Structures are given as C-alpha cells and as structure tokens.
XYZ file of C-alpha atoms in Angstrom:
680
model
C -25.711 4.450 -67.559
C -25.560 4.384 -63.767
C -27.548 1.119 -63.499
C -25.893 -1.998 -62.114
C -26.453 -4.898 -65.230
C -25.307 -8.225 -63.199
C -23.242 -9.045 -59.623
C -21.940 -12.367 -59.001
C -18.899 -13.426 -56.503
C -16.156 -15.281 -57.973
C -12.414 -15.842 -57.408
C -9.279 -16.707 -59.161
C -6.328 -18.732 -58.855
C -4.261 -17.390 -56.874
C -6.260 -14.678 -56.187
C -9.645 -14.464 -53.977
C -12.289 -12.070 -56.004
C -15.481 -10.437 -55.619
C -16.638 -10.142 -59.717
C -19.059 -7.386 -60.033
C -20.812 -6.319 -63.182
C -21.443 -2.688 -64.311
C -20.896 0.351 -66.374
C -17.472 1.824 -66.247
C -19.574 5.365 -66.406
C -20.657 4.957 -63.270
C -17.273 3.955 -61.898
C -15.289 7.471 -62.499
C -14.729 10.246 -60.159
C -12.344 13.267 -60.086
C -9.060 13.113 -59.728
C -5.759 15.206 -59.582
C -3.769 15.542 -62.856
C -3.847 13.984 -66.096
C -6.740 11.738 -64.837
C -9.212 14.439 -64.079
C -11.822 14.021 -66.839
C -14.984 11.757 -66.445
C -15.955 9.260 -69.672
C -18.574 11.865 -71.209
C -22.246 9.548 -70.907
C -23.002 9.281 -74.423
C -26.166 8.632 -76.287
C -26.368 5.204 -77.725
C -26.009 6.401 -81.358
C -23.044 8.484 -80.197
C -20.824 5.759 -78.394
C -17.525 4.876 -80.132
C -16.793 1.503 -81.729
C -15.694 -1.428 -78.961
C -12.321 -2.120 -77.869
C -9.574 -1.020 -76.120
C -8.408 2.833 -77.713
C -6.053 5.079 -76.369
C -8.441 7.752 -74.933
C -9.977 4.796 -72.948
C -6.995 4.071 -71.157
C -7.030 6.900 -68.794
C -10.627 6.477 -67.597
C -9.738 2.644 -67.042
C -6.903 3.447 -65.124
C -9.008 5.780 -62.974
C -11.296 2.825 -62.188
C -8.657 0.932 -60.594
C -7.709 3.650 -58.537
C -11.186 4.732 -57.803
C -11.706 0.721 -56.139
C -7.892 -0.124 -55.226
C -7.361 -0.891 -51.334
C -4.008 1.418 -50.942
C -3.760 3.442 -54.287
C -6.197 6.253 -54.429
C -4.158 8.875 -56.618
C -1.681 9.171 -59.210
C 1.803 10.147 -58.437
C 5.486 10.377 -59.475
C 6.114 6.955 -57.531
C 3.281 5.392 -59.529
C 4.391 6.687 -62.486
C 7.952 5.267 -62.358
C 6.511 1.836 -61.016
C 4.413 1.707 -64.272
C 6.892 2.347 -66.551
C 9.292 -0.483 -64.631
C 6.571 -2.738 -64.940
C 5.828 -2.116 -68.906
C 9.585 -2.366 -69.364
C 9.584 -5.456 -67.678
C 6.854 -6.590 -69.282
C 8.346 -5.992 -73.094
C 11.745 -7.189 -72.379
C 11.855 -9.519 -68.986
C 14.874 -11.118 -70.118
C 16.716 -7.974 -70.724
C 18.220 -9.680 -74.275
C 16.168 -7.173 -76.374
C 17.174 -3.566 -75.540
C 20.098 -1.869 -74.307
C 20.086 0.068 -71.012
C 20.266 3.852 -73.395
C 16.751 2.411 -75.360
C 15.515 1.973 -71.902
C 16.282 5.442 -70.964
C 14.663 7.018 -74.074
C 11.562 4.837 -73.803
C 10.767 5.624 -70.228
C 11.495 9.440 -70.995
C 8.563 8.948 -74.208
C 6.221 7.217 -72.368
C 6.384 9.593 -69.282
C 5.229 12.532 -71.300
C 2.285 10.097 -73.031
C 0.380 10.191 -69.997
C -0.437 13.562 -70.459
C -1.439 12.507 -74.306
C -3.477 9.865 -73.891
C -7.014 11.271 -73.402
C -6.748 13.270 -76.505
C -5.728 9.514 -78.268
C -2.220 9.939 -78.430
C -0.561 6.745 -77.743
C 2.755 7.134 -80.121
C 4.992 6.767 -77.709
C 3.864 2.509 -77.354
C 4.083 2.683 -81.312
C 7.850 4.109 -80.794
C 8.604 1.661 -78.109
C 7.600 -0.959 -80.634
C 9.729 0.138 -83.287
C 12.386 -0.059 -81.226
C 11.790 -3.572 -79.881
C 11.839 -4.653 -83.787
C 15.267 -3.135 -84.708
C 16.772 -4.571 -81.124
C 14.985 -7.926 -82.410
C 16.329 -7.952 -85.745
C 19.870 -7.083 -84.753
C 19.636 -10.236 -82.228
C 18.286 -11.878 -85.413
C 20.737 -11.201 -87.732
C 23.560 -12.256 -84.885
C 22.180 -15.110 -84.269
C 21.985 -16.498 -88.209
C 25.807 -15.631 -88.232
C 26.718 -17.094 -84.904
C 24.727 -20.225 -85.753
C 26.311 -20.598 -89.444
C 28.874 -22.881 -90.457
C 31.934 -21.846 -87.950
C 29.723 -22.741 -85.235
C 31.275 -24.450 -82.043
C 29.303 -25.697 -79.550
C 31.298 -24.714 -75.971
C 29.340 -26.565 -72.844
C 32.012 -24.975 -70.615
C 30.027 -21.418 -71.028
C 28.628 -20.127 -67.523
C 26.330 -16.951 -67.618
C 23.814 -15.056 -64.995
C 20.390 -16.380 -66.605
C 18.580 -14.477 -63.502
C 17.607 -10.822 -65.501
C 16.923 -9.603 -61.812
C 20.593 -10.438 -61.011
C 22.187 -8.093 -63.932
C 21.239 -4.681 -65.885
C 20.660 -3.873 -69.148
C 23.626 -3.836 -71.435
C 25.379 -0.815 -72.271
C 26.303 -1.792 -76.097
C 25.115 -4.456 -78.376
C 28.527 -5.930 -78.437
C 27.911 -6.941 -74.548
C 24.328 -8.028 -75.081
C 25.866 -10.204 -78.249
C 28.640 -11.728 -75.853
C 25.610 -13.038 -73.143
C 23.622 -13.625 -76.444
C 26.231 -16.248 -78.023
C 26.604 -18.038 -74.238
C 22.701 -18.017 -73.898
C 22.919 -19.570 -77.716
C 25.088 -22.737 -76.903
C 22.334 -23.157 -73.949
C 19.536 -23.446 -76.286
C 21.549 -25.794 -79.226
C 22.223 -28.184 -75.673
C 18.604 -28.490 -74.816
C 17.928 -29.334 -78.402
C 20.669 -31.805 -78.622
C 19.383 -33.572 -75.228
C 16.051 -33.777 -77.180
C 17.689 -35.932 -79.840
C 17.307 -32.940 -82.278
C 20.190 -33.437 -84.917
C 22.781 -30.622 -84.783
C 22.100 -29.501 -88.207
C 18.508 -29.332 -87.098
C 19.124 -27.305 -83.697
C 20.908 -24.755 -85.580
C 17.870 -23.900 -88.313
C 15.139 -23.833 -84.868
C 17.102 -21.573 -83.219
C 17.743 -19.345 -85.829
C 13.575 -19.902 -86.800
C 12.556 -19.152 -82.991
C 14.792 -15.633 -83.327
C 12.643 -14.932 -86.568
C 9.668 -15.799 -84.650
C 10.206 -13.403 -81.880
C 11.004 -10.247 -84.274
C 7.472 -11.633 -86.267
C 5.484 -11.759 -82.735
C 6.778 -8.157 -82.080
C 5.859 -6.326 -85.541
C 2.484 -8.260 -85.544
C 1.203 -7.530 -82.507
C -2.190 -5.422 -82.873
C -2.131 -2.233 -81.297
C -4.851 -3.060 -78.492
C -2.505 -5.850 -77.273
C -0.163 -3.501 -76.301
C -2.610 -1.061 -75.207
C -3.570 -4.086 -73.056
C -0.009 -4.588 -72.353
C 0.127 -1.061 -70.459
C -2.835 -1.028 -68.591
C -1.948 -4.526 -67.175
C 1.846 -2.801 -66.377
C 0.137 0.005 -64.531
C -1.926 -2.548 -62.829
C 1.297 -4.479 -61.439
C 2.508 -1.216 -60.388
C -0.273 -1.111 -57.845
C -0.032 -5.037 -56.665
C 0.795 -8.352 -57.907
C -2.789 -8.734 -58.183
C -4.186 -6.575 -59.790
C -4.703 -7.146 -63.854
C -6.582 -6.312 -66.924
C -8.281 -9.064 -68.460
C -8.877 -8.161 -72.476
C -12.336 -10.217 -73.490
C -10.347 -13.465 -74.543
C -8.694 -13.850 -71.592
C -11.957 -12.904 -69.625
C -13.481 -15.754 -71.196
C -10.633 -18.079 -70.312
C -11.294 -16.967 -66.879
C -15.040 -18.094 -66.968
C -13.677 -21.336 -68.317
C -11.724 -21.803 -65.447
C -14.007 -21.341 -62.954
C -16.776 -23.458 -64.181
C -14.610 -25.977 -65.115
C -16.861 -26.302 -68.811
C -16.028 -25.007 -72.470
C -17.023 -26.056 -75.418
C -14.241 -27.697 -77.665
C -12.471 -30.384 -79.051
C -11.045 -31.873 -75.660
C -7.422 -32.283 -76.527
C -4.901 -31.094 -74.180
C -2.467 -28.890 -76.691
C 1.147 -27.435 -75.849
C 3.593 -25.600 -77.859
C 7.294 -26.912 -79.225
C 9.280 -25.253 -81.949
C 6.427 -23.941 -83.721
C 4.276 -26.624 -83.817
C 0.753 -27.232 -81.460
C 1.228 -30.942 -80.478
C -1.315 -32.980 -78.656
C -0.337 -33.718 -75.681
C -3.462 -35.098 -73.692
C -7.009 -35.970 -74.865
C -9.450 -35.791 -72.361
C -11.240 -38.782 -71.505
C -15.002 -38.955 -73.341
C -14.292 -35.486 -74.943
C -15.320 -35.040 -78.388
C -11.683 -35.912 -80.101
C -11.747 -38.497 -77.712
C -15.153 -40.215 -79.255
C -14.537 -39.251 -82.717
C -11.250 -41.869 -82.362
C -8.790 -40.159 -85.044
C -6.757 -37.020 -83.289
C -3.847 -38.924 -81.673
C -1.275 -37.660 -79.014
C 2.063 -36.226 -80.250
C -0.029 -35.166 -83.546
C 0.991 -31.935 -84.311
C -1.463 -29.458 -85.339
C -0.691 -27.404 -88.793
C -3.674 -26.020 -89.966
C -7.009 -25.180 -88.425
C -10.335 -24.327 -90.483
C -13.733 -23.811 -89.310
C -16.937 -26.081 -91.119
C -16.617 -24.900 -95.119
C -13.974 -22.240 -94.822
C -10.482 -22.849 -95.721
C -7.846 -24.098 -93.863
C -5.642 -21.396 -91.233
C -1.935 -22.388 -90.706
C -0.862 -22.520 -86.932
C 3.051 -23.145 -87.614
C 4.570 -20.578 -85.483
C 1.711 -19.074 -84.359
C 1.103 -18.302 -80.320
C -0.479 -21.346 -78.686
C -3.088 -19.224 -76.982
C -4.708 -18.070 -80.761
C -4.673 -21.782 -81.906
C -6.668 -22.385 -78.986
C -9.179 -19.851 -79.875
C -9.338 -21.249 -83.674
C -9.863 -24.809 -82.239
C -12.563 -24.182 -79.487
C -16.301 -23.071 -80.171
C -19.932 -23.901 -80.077
C -21.082 -27.461 -79.507
C -22.223 -28.802 -82.445
C -20.125 -27.329 -85.123
C -17.521 -28.595 -86.844
C -13.781 -28.089 -86.956
C -11.453 -29.078 -89.722
C -8.160 -30.018 -88.341
C -4.734 -30.976 -90.333
C -2.526 -32.659 -88.383
C 1.269 -34.193 -89.038
C 1.707 -37.715 -87.633
C 5.146 -39.855 -87.402
C 4.856 -43.552 -87.969
C 8.108 -44.793 -87.946
C 10.295 -43.241 -89.881
C 7.228 -41.527 -92.029
C 5.963 -38.154 -91.278
C 1.924 -38.677 -92.759
C -0.264 -35.744 -92.908
C -4.004 -36.309 -92.424
C -7.078 -34.223 -92.146
C -9.238 -34.819 -89.199
C -13.083 -33.335 -88.968
C -14.168 -33.347 -84.766
C -17.311 -31.803 -84.261
C -17.144 -29.718 -80.971
C -19.137 -30.542 -77.590
C -19.286 -29.503 -74.057
C -16.377 -30.480 -71.700
C -16.252 -31.120 -68.445
C -12.614 -30.408 -67.192
C -12.653 -33.116 -64.599
C -9.130 -33.456 -63.638
C -9.548 -29.947 -62.397
C -12.393 -30.749 -59.838
C -11.980 -32.326 -56.595
C -11.508 -36.175 -56.470
C -11.502 -38.847 -53.761
C -9.389 -41.967 -52.959
C -9.741 -44.485 -50.502
C -6.507 -46.165 -48.839
C -6.532 -49.213 -46.533
C -3.920 -49.036 -43.838
C -2.631 -51.323 -40.831
C -2.674 -48.961 -37.554
C -1.570 -50.258 -34.440
C -2.595 -53.836 -35.720
C -6.072 -52.574 -36.679
C -7.492 -52.224 -40.338
C -8.013 -48.745 -41.129
C -9.516 -47.165 -44.136
C -8.801 -43.576 -44.857
C -9.681 -41.211 -47.616
C -7.755 -38.610 -49.585
C -9.421 -35.578 -51.317
C -7.692 -34.048 -54.282
C -8.877 -30.851 -53.908
C -7.110 -28.578 -56.907
C -9.170 -25.233 -56.905
C -12.241 -23.218 -55.458
C -14.206 -23.222 -58.596
C -18.012 -22.811 -59.116
C -20.885 -20.740 -60.454
C -22.267 -17.285 -58.966
C -23.601 -18.828 -55.840
C -21.832 -22.124 -54.662
C -25.036 -23.257 -53.597
C -26.452 -22.979 -56.782
C -27.317 -26.655 -58.293
C -27.905 -25.171 -61.787
C -24.124 -25.021 -62.201
C -20.915 -27.046 -60.905
C -19.114 -26.018 -57.373
C -16.422 -26.983 -55.227
C -18.460 -26.479 -52.740
C -21.553 -29.305 -53.426
C -18.325 -31.654 -54.821
C -16.297 -31.255 -51.810
C -19.531 -31.886 -49.417
C -20.902 -34.843 -51.662
C -17.407 -36.520 -51.622
C -16.861 -35.669 -47.781
C -20.500 -36.730 -46.714
C -19.299 -40.588 -48.816
C -16.548 -40.785 -46.755
C -18.480 -40.147 -43.700
C -20.889 -42.724 -44.961
C -17.978 -45.510 -45.470
C -16.819 -44.637 -41.832
C -13.490 -43.823 -42.932
C -10.863 -43.158 -39.735
C -9.516 -40.471 -41.136
C -9.313 -37.590 -44.243
C -6.549 -36.244 -46.052
C -7.124 -33.301 -48.005
C -4.783 -32.343 -50.966
C -4.397 -28.359 -51.006
C -0.760 -28.454 -52.675
C -1.498 -27.284 -55.726
C -4.276 -25.346 -54.946
C -4.065 -21.983 -55.994
C -7.629 -20.388 -54.638
C -10.980 -19.896 -56.272
C -14.290 -18.577 -54.937
C -14.525 -16.583 -51.459
C -17.716 -18.144 -50.856
C -16.541 -21.601 -51.568
C -13.622 -20.927 -48.950
C -16.392 -19.929 -46.474
C -18.907 -22.685 -47.158
C -16.545 -25.990 -47.483
C -14.463 -25.129 -44.446
C -17.995 -25.189 -42.628
C -18.241 -28.966 -43.380
C -16.378 -29.705 -40.477
C -17.158 -27.497 -37.882
C -20.483 -26.253 -36.311
C -20.408 -22.514 -36.732
C -18.022 -19.934 -36.669
C -16.319 -17.028 -38.367
C -14.592 -18.537 -41.247
C -12.387 -15.140 -42.608
C -12.806 -11.345 -42.262
C -12.090 -8.746 -45.162
C -10.877 -5.024 -44.441
C -11.326 -2.437 -47.109
C -9.335 1.012 -47.637
C -11.600 2.327 -45.405
C -10.287 0.372 -42.514
C -14.061 -1.631 -42.038
C -14.054 -5.190 -41.478
C -16.293 -7.677 -42.197
C -16.522 -10.968 -41.144
C -18.157 -13.864 -42.673
C -18.973 -16.866 -40.905
C -20.119 -20.610 -41.769
C -23.872 -20.439 -40.398
C -24.572 -23.998 -40.886
C -24.773 -25.867 -37.454
C -24.122 -29.409 -39.355
C -20.890 -30.844 -39.670
C -20.260 -33.529 -42.612
C -17.359 -35.461 -41.166
C -15.962 -34.666 -37.256
C -13.154 -37.263 -37.679
C -9.351 -36.631 -38.089
C -8.704 -34.399 -40.696
C -5.296 -33.563 -42.322
C -4.555 -30.628 -44.891
C -1.541 -30.899 -47.360
C -0.385 -28.005 -48.454
C 3.015 -26.337 -49.927
C 3.983 -22.598 -51.399
C 1.738 -22.827 -53.897
C -1.289 -23.236 -51.822
C -2.628 -19.551 -52.083
C -5.687 -17.578 -51.328
C -8.659 -18.946 -50.977
C -7.122 -22.318 -49.970
C -4.932 -20.217 -47.336
C -8.084 -19.426 -45.870
C -9.430 -23.028 -45.313
C -5.902 -24.100 -44.074
C -6.175 -20.686 -41.542
C -9.496 -21.496 -40.233
C -9.270 -25.094 -39.524
C -6.268 -24.196 -38.217
C -7.347 -21.594 -35.585
C -10.373 -23.763 -34.540
C -7.614 -26.856 -33.868
C -9.851 -28.978 -36.402
C -7.410 -29.690 -38.873
C -3.510 -30.084 -39.099
C -1.942 -28.518 -41.642
C 1.077 -30.582 -43.193
C 3.815 -29.686 -46.105
C 6.178 -26.678 -46.700
C 7.261 -24.501 -44.234
C 4.337 -22.010 -45.193
C 1.797 -21.408 -47.682
C 2.225 -18.968 -50.703
C 1.389 -16.114 -48.316
C -1.543 -14.234 -50.579
C -3.741 -12.240 -48.502
C -5.765 -10.013 -50.547
C -8.948 -9.713 -52.330
C -9.656 -9.099 -56.034
C -12.667 -7.517 -57.287
C -13.665 -8.164 -60.823
C -15.758 -5.818 -62.781
C -17.189 -6.452 -66.654
C -16.533 -3.170 -68.449
C -18.420 -1.700 -71.419
C -17.848 -1.345 -75.260
C -15.879 -4.940 -75.232
C -13.005 -3.790 -73.365
C -13.377 -7.049 -71.364
C -12.823 -6.847 -67.814
C -10.467 -5.384 -64.682
C -9.760 -7.184 -61.773
C -8.565 -4.987 -58.723
C -7.174 -5.450 -55.082
C -9.806 -3.623 -52.940
C -9.113 -5.451 -49.521
C -7.046 -7.842 -47.278
C -8.569 -10.985 -45.775
C -7.410 -12.560 -42.171
C -7.874 -15.952 -40.406
C -10.040 -16.322 -37.162
C -6.801 -15.678 -35.417
C -6.562 -12.529 -36.026
C -3.220 -12.774 -38.514
C -3.408 -12.080 -41.833
C -1.471 -14.744 -44.516
C -0.272 -11.877 -46.183
C 3.659 -12.725 -46.831
C 3.557 -14.898 -44.384
C 0.581 -17.641 -45.352
C -0.168 -20.564 -42.943
C 2.716 -21.938 -41.408
C 2.904 -26.397 -41.303
C 2.037 -27.804 -38.090
C 4.066 -30.746 -39.389
C 6.956 -29.665 -41.990
C 8.166 -31.911 -44.711
C 10.228 -31.405 -47.819
C 8.534 -30.223 -51.020
C 9.440 -29.359 -54.240
C 7.811 -26.192 -53.793
C 9.804 -25.458 -50.934
C 11.721 -22.409 -52.721
C 12.643 -19.120 -51.612
C 11.444 -17.292 -54.194
C 8.107 -18.763 -54.622
C 5.529 -16.536 -52.642
C 4.023 -13.167 -52.314
C 6.700 -11.585 -50.605
C 9.453 -11.998 -53.670
C 6.873 -10.288 -56.124
C 7.076 -6.749 -57.000
C 5.087 -4.523 -54.728
C 2.984 -6.847 -52.946
C 1.415 -5.229 -50.248
C 2.569 -5.234 -46.614
C 0.925 -7.033 -44.115
C -1.824 -6.184 -41.513
C -3.306 -7.779 -38.351
C -6.590 -7.151 -36.727
C -8.361 -8.788 -33.206
C -9.086 -12.685 -33.082
C -12.564 -13.269 -34.505
C -12.780 -16.935 -33.540
C -16.577 -18.238 -33.107
C -16.958 -19.773 -29.621
C -19.619 -22.334 -31.434
C -17.499 -24.361 -33.838
C -16.917 -27.143 -31.206
C -20.086 -26.583 -29.317
C -21.478 -30.156 -29.145
C -17.623 -31.476 -28.871
C -18.084 -33.669 -32.157
C -14.684 -33.523 -32.680
C -11.463 -33.545 -30.699
C -9.384 -30.478 -31.287
C -5.819 -31.372 -31.980
C -3.762 -29.733 -29.313
C 0.009 -28.580 -28.976
C 0.792 -31.724 -27.750
C -1.023 -33.992 -30.061
C 0.951 -31.866 -32.714
C 4.537 -32.194 -30.873
C 3.669 -36.120 -30.784
C 2.786 -36.378 -34.604
C 5.920 -34.278 -35.916
C 8.751 -36.102 -34.214
C 7.464 -39.640 -35.763
C 6.842 -37.910 -39.372
C 10.717 -36.322 -38.961
C 11.622 -39.618 -38.057
C 10.376 -41.355 -41.197
C 11.373 -38.132 -43.665
C 15.100 -38.800 -42.306
C 15.045 -41.977 -43.512
C 13.046 -41.646 -46.620
C 15.111 -41.960 -49.868
C 12.562 -40.160 -51.911
C 12.755 -37.400 -49.483
C 16.127 -37.234 -49.203
C 15.668 -37.208 -52.836
C 13.792 -34.213 -52.843
C 15.901 -32.322 -50.457
C 19.029 -32.978 -53.049
C 16.843 -31.731 -55.828
C 16.472 -28.556 -53.543
C 19.530 -27.773 -52.591
C 20.450 -28.019 -56.543
C 18.121 -25.150 -57.413
C 19.722 -23.037 -54.480
C 23.096 -23.558 -55.649
C 24.428 -21.201 -57.596
C 20.971 -19.591 -58.147
C 20.341 -17.782 -61.273
C 23.719 -18.472 -62.558
C 23.843 -21.693 -65.421
C 27.172 -23.681 -65.600
C 26.343 -25.511 -68.937
C 28.759 -28.240 -68.129
C 26.518 -28.967 -64.694
C 23.209 -28.430 -66.365
C 24.161 -31.093 -68.866
C 25.046 -33.781 -66.878
C 21.756 -33.096 -65.014
C 19.561 -33.185 -67.834
C 21.219 -36.378 -69.059
C 19.926 -37.855 -66.065
C 16.879 -36.364 -65.831
C 16.381 -37.542 -69.810
C 17.498 -41.204 -68.703
C 14.691 -41.458 -66.398
C 11.894 -39.384 -68.303
C 12.703 -41.757 -71.552
C 10.791 -44.356 -69.501
C 7.818 -42.431 -68.835
C 7.580 -39.994 -72.338
C 4.451 -41.684 -73.277
C 2.843 -41.487 -69.891
C -0.150 -39.274 -69.507
C 0.320 -35.854 -67.838
C -2.446 -37.010 -65.285
C -0.232 -40.424 -64.289
C 2.746 -38.106 -63.800
C 1.147 -35.421 -61.540
C 0.097 -38.633 -59.448
C 3.766 -40.093 -59.626
C 4.790 -36.413 -58.375
C 2.155 -35.968 -55.344
C 2.833 -39.867 -54.260
C 5.569 -39.298 -51.669
C 3.401 -36.198 -50.168
C 0.123 -38.522 -50.371
C 2.159 -41.554 -48.499
C 3.091 -38.909 -45.894
C -0.054 -37.485 -45.310
C -1.707 -41.152 -44.785
C 1.306 -41.476 -42.474
C 0.456 -38.449 -40.369
C -3.349 -39.225 -40.336
C -2.523 -42.493 -39.212
C -0.470 -40.867 -36.283
C -3.219 -38.414 -35.504
C -6.103 -41.225 -35.239
C -4.197 -42.810 -32.758
C -2.946 -39.836 -30.521
C -6.802 -38.446 -30.782
C -8.132 -41.709 -29.914
C -5.116 -41.366 -26.758
C -6.769 -38.394 -25.693
C -10.498 -39.477 -25.644
C-alpha cells in the first residue's frame, strides 16, 4: 500500500501545481485531537466501496495538513475558518439563511468534527434540511410577490455585495431585501426582450429550481463541499477535486477531450449551443446549430433523459463520451415565429481545443518611415502533458517554440506575447518557455515549509528569438504567467505592458490523485520567487508601461482572496550567463522611460482607452450597491451595442475586446525596437 503509483508535473489555471499520484495510506502521519488516527491498511477483500464517505473526510483533511506549506495541525482558528467558508459555500449571497440559522449550523458542525471518524456527518444533513426550509420560504414569498398585483419599481436601491451586509435577523428583513432583488431580476428579463408575464414565470421557476437542487444534491457532493471549505480555510488555492472535477482538470491541461465539439451555456433552465468547434463532430455532422436548446440527451439505444433545469456541468457529462460512440440530442430550434423540435445523432470524436492553444498573427507597420513586420502570439495558458518536451502529447512549450522559431525565420522586427488572460499552468512550461528568450539562467525558485529553496534553471544555451519582446499582462495574468513575466523582466529581456500589476499568485500546488475513486487533492506546498528574489504573492509583477485594462479592479487579485498567504522575499538568484554572448540588448531604465512617455501620450488621446477608463470608473462608483434606474440606463446602452453583435462568435468577440491592447502593444513594440536600435 506504500508504493507510488505514478508521478507527473502539472499546473492548473491560476495555479502552479505539481501532480503526484500515490496511495492515500502512504500520506498519513499522527496529528493531535480528532485527526490522530491513521487510515487502516486493509487487505484487498476488506477494502470499502469507492467514493467519498463521512469516515474518510478526517483522513483526507489529514493529508492536507501533512503537506500544506503553512498549516500543519488542527486548531480552533482553522475550525472557525472552515465553518465560515462552508457557510459562504452554501449561502454566499446571504439570501437563504438567517443569522440564527448560521449560529445553529456552526454549533452543530463544530461538534461534527469529533464524530466524523465514526461516520457521523448528520450535521450536514441537518444543515441541508435548514437550507431546504429557507429555500421553500423564499419560493413561497417569490410566488406571492410576482403575482397579479406585482408592480415593477425601477427606483429601488440595494447592497448587492454580500461582504458589505450581514445575514438578516428575521425573515421579514430578508424578504424586504429579496423584494428589491426581484425587481433587478425582472428588469434583466425585460432587457432580454422577455414578455412581462413570461419574465415573472421564469423568476418563480428559478427559485423552485434552487429548492430542487438543494433537495436532490447527493450526499457525497455535500461532503465534497465541506472538504473544500476546509481546503479554502488553508489558502485560496488548496481544494478537493471530485472524480468529475479531476477529469475536467485533465481536459484543461491536455487541451483535448472526446465529445461532440460544442460550446454550451445555461439560460433560464435550458442548455443552449453557443458555438460549434470548427472541424469538431457536431460541425462535421452539420445538423446542430448555434442557439439550439438541448432539451434531452440519450446514449445510443437508450431512452432520452430530460436536461431541462439540469445543472450545465451534468448536461456536459451526459453529452461527453468515448470516441466512436453515438449521442442522441433532442433540440428546440426557433425558426421565425415557430419553435421546432429536432432529433440529432452525433458520433463523438476527439476534440482539440485549438482556441485555448497558443496562436500567432503577423502585422505590417511603418516605423520611422521603414516597413516592419511584427508578430503577436496569443498565449492563454501553460498547458501540456507530464513532460512538456514529450512529443507524444501537445504542450505549450512545443507550440511556443514552433511559433517563436517561425517568427524568427520570417525575420520579424519584434514579438508581442499576449498573457492578458493567461491564468497559469505547467511550472515546467514557465521554465522552458522563458528559456526560449535567454541563454542560461535561473527562472524560478520554490521555498517549502521547511525553508528549503530550490532554483529551477533554463539549462539550454540556445535562444529561439533574440529581438525586441513585449509581454502584455493584466490582473488576470497569474501564476506560471507571472513567473515568465517576472523572470524576463529580471533579466531586462522583455518589456512588461498592461495593468499596474499582475494577479499576485506566488504559491505552488501539489495535485495528488487519491485511491478508492476519491478524485484528487490540490494542496499548496510551497511559495515561488522570480530571479530578483521578489515574490509575486500579492504584489504580482509590476508593468514597465502601464495602460488601462478592463481588469484593473481593486478587488481582482490574490491579496483580496480569503486567507491568502503573506508574501516573503529571498536572496536574488539571477543567472550570469543569460546574456553571455550579447545576442539581445538589455532593456534599460532609460529606454523604459522613453517608451513609457510615448505610450502615455497615445493612451491619453485614444477614444477606446477613454471608454475603458470610463467603464472602470463606473465599476468603482457605488461599488457593491445597485441603483436599478442607473443600471437599466447602462444596460439599455449596452444592449443597443450588443444587438448588432448577437450572432457574433465568442472568438470574434474576444478579438474585439483584445484589439486596443494588442494595438497599443504593437505601438510599444515599435517604440522599443527604435530605442534598442539607438542603444546599439
């Protein structure tokens, strides 16, 4: 039972993770109090059924404490944190529970910690009963409020941010708030061209669905939520992955799955086809269309299952399946004034998620009267298999190396790498991809709970591209992307352009597959640092040239997350051979100042950036408070713009959003190339 099954390195979005697959029993050590017992090592014939059970929860939590970088033992503070996170999980909007319910639930759950090892998690079931009771109360209130006497009031004002208000002490106070919120929901339906009568029906249906979801939630899912509350009490990035979530995690990392190739969304209880993946099974079959509503799903030769009001993730799992198998979809399609029903059979196939892979575009520009060619690489994540250099599977390292080499062969005059929405990925990918632009040198160092510091180096002296380089970032740029930005900035190799700073996530996670079909644990095991010795934790990587972005919001970033770990600092570990042969010219402070001044002047004159600044100002104004009249006015203005683009694919919408940042990135690159030439 102590042998290791399998080991590999991997990172998830907004995280830098090391994945190690092993048996749970090999992880346990003695702890004080209720976590003191080791999981018994059983003979094969004595092993219990697979899946998460109440008795397994303490042992699973013990694994987290054994490996976590900061928390090593259970205490009252961690218990209180766990209870707070669980309450937040089950009623984050503070529209179900009353203050007295919260007090009662916390007291009941607090006693449960001593009983879990005996298989007694009855407090979770009692909590569910309270939620159902309160949800039914809300349901009854909404049904009455949206009845024949309902009168829309667009002058209401309410605090939408739950962090800025307490749980209500009485049901009447809760209903008073809910009544204001109903006007907001009703307004949203009207803005979507829903008839008033239908809008009221849909709102009532929504609250009925909430009760139904709480009632029908499986107990192992409730247990998983509780384990996650514990994990989030440790730090924002530790978590428990159920078997289904682990499958989704692997899909995200490998950019490949088996299914029909369609992007789905949930709208008013229906699963709607938003977009078809080009070349995917559904696209090739030619029958499924965007805007189709999927109402039933059947496996080959099996009866259909209604998916109306089903959670989107469950619908997706019904539609996914092995390559070569058939799935039968029943869809509703609007044609003019008629709604038609169609039955569609699609043979599942492998889907390559190309829109999530690195891609390159070329731009021709006049710079100082000369024709220049620039490349823009859209790089959304550090994806890949176990070994980024393993040719058997796709990896961001190989994709980026190919694209950068292609750009070098075309003799481009500069490259912009778009990391604006790059939330992280493979730690190894950050090391090897950063190494494409320098000779040799340390890229990142990790520090574990014992204070041990381990630098990770680019040991390849070759440079795939030595010309001017700009990295576009935002407060969404996180984890492995911050490592790359921090490393190349430390070596004066790239100019960082974008929001004031990146997300600020400087922690390493270890993802561990568990036995008995439990899924996986993701545990923060270390902090990471960039070559100048700085952490990215909280502070992120500061931009050399700051431009307004839609994501420059105070609440966006690691430092605003619950229980984020405090930043640290270590001795710099910059490699001396990074620019040994002077293949590239370092970006000096003098160059940065000149480029920054030119960018500042352009941004001040740009109508698009003025619009972005206006949106940011509006977002910060009355933050957390909704004034419905103002909201409706803005929504009507936005709707007029959106109506012209309602059939626009999401990929096109993304390009449109990115356009001003790409354009200014190219402007900055042009200026940088000029200044570097002057410096030669």
